[in-house]
Tab-separated table of C-alpha atoms in Angstrom:
chain	number	residue	atom	x	y	z
A	1	UNK	CA	-250.557	36.649	-53.056
A	2	UNK	CA	-251.418	33.004	-53.704
A	3	UNK	CA	-251.159	30.336	-50.997
A	4	UNK	CA	-248.141	28.858	-52.809
A	5	UNK	CA	-246.430	32.255	-52.803
A	6	UNK	CA	-247.266	32.698	-49.120
A	7	UNK	CA	-245.612	29.330	-48.370
A	8	UNK	CA	-242.516	30.369	-50.328
A	9	UNK	CA	-242.290	33.676	-48.455
A	10	UNK	CA	-242.693	31.895	-45.106
A	11	UNK	CA	-239.983	29.327	-45.945
A	12	UNK	CA	-237.624	32.079	-47.111
A	13	UNK	CA	-238.299	34.112	-43.969
A	14	UNK	CA	-237.606	31.062	-41.769
A	15	UNK	CA	-234.375	30.513	-43.706
A	16	UNK	CA	-233.315	34.113	-43.090
A	17	UNK	CA	-234.298	33.929	-39.434
A	18	UNK	CA	-232.443	30.707	-38.669
A	19	UNK	CA	-229.451	31.985	-40.674
A	20	UNK	CA	-229.259	34.804	-38.132
A	21	UNK	CA	-228.728	32.026	-35.549
A	22	UNK	CA	-225.851	30.663	-37.657
A	23	UNK	CA	-227.823	27.781	-39.101
A	24	UNK	CA	-227.686	27.276	-42.860
A	25	UNK	CA	-230.391	29.203	-44.727
A	26	UNK	CA	-231.472	25.975	-46.470
A	27	UNK	CA	-232.045	24.363	-43.065
A	28	UNK	CA	-234.378	27.168	-42.078
A	29	UNK	CA	-236.214	26.974	-45.391
A	30	UNK	CA	-236.721	23.222	-45.043
A	31	UNK	CA	-237.924	23.677	-41.463
A	32	UNK	CA	-240.337	26.386	-42.552
A	33	UNK	CA	-241.749	24.142	-45.228
A	34	UNK	CA	-242.074	21.196	-42.844
A	35	UNK	CA	-243.968	23.364	-40.368
A	36	UNK	CA	-246.477	24.239	-43.081
A	37	UNK	CA	-246.978	20.672	-44.303
A	38	UNK	CA	-249.894	18.693	-42.943
A	39	UNK	CA	-248.117	15.394	-43.579
A	40	UNK	CA	-244.531	14.114	-43.848
A	41	UNK	CA	-242.653	14.901	-47.069
A	42	UNK	CA	-239.932	13.130	-48.982
A	43	UNK	CA	-236.553	14.729	-49.660
A	44	UNK	CA	-237.516	14.961	-53.333
A	45	UNK	CA	-240.763	16.771	-52.518
A	46	UNK	CA	-238.979	19.221	-50.263
A	47	UNK	CA	-236.264	19.852	-52.841
A	48	UNK	CA	-238.795	20.454	-55.576
A	49	UNK	CA	-240.927	22.754	-53.433
A	50	UNK	CA	-237.934	24.810	-52.305
A	51	UNK	CA	-235.750	24.664	-55.400
A	52	UNK	CA	-232.984	22.891	-53.499
A	53	UNK	CA	-230.889	19.886	-54.480
A	54	UNK	CA	-231.549	16.572	-52.796
A	55	UNK	CA	-228.113	16.852	-51.173
A	56	UNK	CA	-228.915	20.277	-49.707
A	57	UNK	CA	-232.224	18.961	-48.372
A	58	UNK	CA	-230.513	15.894	-46.907
A	59	UNK	CA	-227.961	18.047	-45.052
A	60	UNK	CA	-230.754	20.352	-43.819
A	61	UNK	CA	-232.807	17.409	-42.572
A	62	UNK	CA	-229.819	15.961	-40.682
A	63	UNK	CA	-229.303	19.361	-39.032
A	64	UNK	CA	-232.977	19.620	-38.089
A	65	UNK	CA	-232.971	16.090	-36.668
A	66	UNK	CA	-229.851	16.901	-34.617
A	67	UNK	CA	-231.672	19.927	-33.150
A	68	UNK	CA	-234.747	17.824	-32.391
A	69	UNK	CA	-236.892	19.851	-34.794
A	70	UNK	CA	-237.656	17.080	-37.272
A	71	UNK	CA	-237.800	13.329	-37.422
A	72	UNK	CA	-237.307	10.918	-40.263
A	73	UNK	CA	-239.736	8.130	-40.986
A	74	UNK	CA	-238.266	5.080	-42.769
A	75	UNK	CA	-240.367	3.565	-45.515
A	76	UNK	CA	-240.578	-0.250	-45.319
A	77	UNK	CA	-238.757	-1.948	-48.180
A	78	UNK	CA	-237.172	1.299	-49.351
A	79	UNK	CA	-234.211	3.523	-48.542
A	80	UNK	CA	-236.491	6.485	-48.972
A	81	UNK	CA	-237.300	8.558	-45.887
A	82	UNK	CA	-240.147	10.861	-45.102
A	83	UNK	CA	-239.547	13.874	-42.880
A	84	UNK	CA	-241.844	15.784	-40.573
A	85	UNK	CA	-241.469	18.663	-38.149
A	86	UNK	CA	-241.818	17.460	-34.576
A	87	UNK	CA	-241.837	20.669	-32.681
A	88	UNK	CA	-241.932	24.345	-32.731
A	89	UNK	CA	-240.063	27.012	-30.873
A	90	UNK	CA	-240.030	24.939	-27.680
A	91	UNK	CA	-237.841	22.301	-29.334
A	92	UNK	CA	-235.563	24.950	-30.783
A	93	UNK	CA	-235.227	26.643	-27.408
A	94	UNK	CA	-234.559	23.322	-25.650
A	95	UNK	CA	-231.864	22.485	-28.220
A	96	UNK	CA	-230.378	25.955	-27.847
A	97	UNK	CA	-230.247	25.455	-24.084
A	98	UNK	CA	-228.388	22.189	-24.536
A	99	UNK	CA	-225.778	23.882	-26.727
A	100	UNK	CA	-225.556	26.783	-24.290
A	101	UNK	CA	-224.920	24.340	-21.426
A	102	UNK	CA	-222.005	22.923	-23.427
A	103	UNK	CA	-220.721	26.486	-23.885
A	104	UNK	CA	-221.032	27.086	-20.124
A	105	UNK	CA	-218.996	23.920	-19.431
A	106	UNK	CA	-216.254	25.219	-21.752
A	107	UNK	CA	-216.295	28.606	-20.017
A	108	UNK	CA	-216.096	26.980	-16.573
A	109	UNK	CA	-213.195	24.768	-17.688
A	110	UNK	CA	-211.355	27.882	-18.879
A	111	UNK	CA	-211.053	29.202	-15.346
A	112	UNK	CA	-208.234	26.697	-14.784
A	113	UNK	CA	-206.272	28.363	-17.593
A	114	UNK	CA	-206.997	31.991	-16.752
A	115	UNK	CA	-203.908	34.187	-16.392
A	116	UNK	CA	-205.107	35.836	-13.218
A	117	UNK	CA	-208.056	36.386	-10.920
A	118	UNK	CA	-209.438	39.154	-13.155
A	119	UNK	CA	-209.628	36.836	-16.157
A	120	UNK	CA	-211.052	34.065	-13.990
A	121	UNK	CA	-213.736	36.425	-12.670
A	122	UNK	CA	-214.601	37.511	-16.219
A	123	UNK	CA	-215.029	33.890	-17.310
A	124	UNK	CA	-217.210	33.197	-14.286
A	125	UNK	CA	-219.315	36.285	-15.012
A	126	UNK	CA	-219.910	35.233	-18.614
A	127	UNK	CA	-220.731	31.668	-17.547
A	128	UNK	CA	-223.077	32.948	-14.841
A	129	UNK	CA	-224.850	35.161	-17.372
A	130	UNK	CA	-225.475	32.276	-19.767
A	131	UNK	CA	-226.503	30.053	-16.879
A	132	UNK	CA	-229.115	32.669	-15.897
A	133	UNK	CA	-230.321	32.766	-19.494
A	134	UNK	CA	-230.768	28.986	-19.577
A	135	UNK	CA	-232.452	28.947	-16.159
A	136	UNK	CA	-234.942	31.631	-17.247
A	137	UNK	CA	-235.664	29.769	-20.469
A	138	UNK	CA	-236.129	26.482	-18.635
A	139	UNK	CA	-238.565	28.152	-16.238
A	140	UNK	CA	-240.493	29.539	-19.207
A	141	UNK	CA	-240.671	26.077	-20.793
A	142	UNK	CA	-241.838	24.473	-17.521
A	143	UNK	CA	-244.553	27.131	-17.138
A	144	UNK	CA	-245.670	26.643	-20.732
A	145	UNK	CA	-245.871	22.866	-20.337
A	146	UNK	CA	-248.002	23.072	-17.143
């Protein structure tokens, strides 16, 4: 397999992987490509490399930026942006933890609406489980950073 084919396979695999996390497949493909690039790329370059429209790449980049996995670099005197990956799995895990914390807050707020103590206990158990998951992940990130 050629290096170009290897890059395509990697980007496709990242797309499939992140799709399993309910992110758009195009977002995963763009992220995969950004991880492989040694320098920032334009939306046009990414679209051409991945066979995606500029609109699809733009949406993917916005998603990646919202997850903290990419950053855009404005070009002076132009509306054109360059994009680069800013992190790896650590950023994805940190972003996942943030979304999980929001989920935990929703679960905790549901206890006020529970029909009875059994339902309230179930909500608390689910929230506690996800809280343990986030705590374990945070500990892993702290250990990795030290």
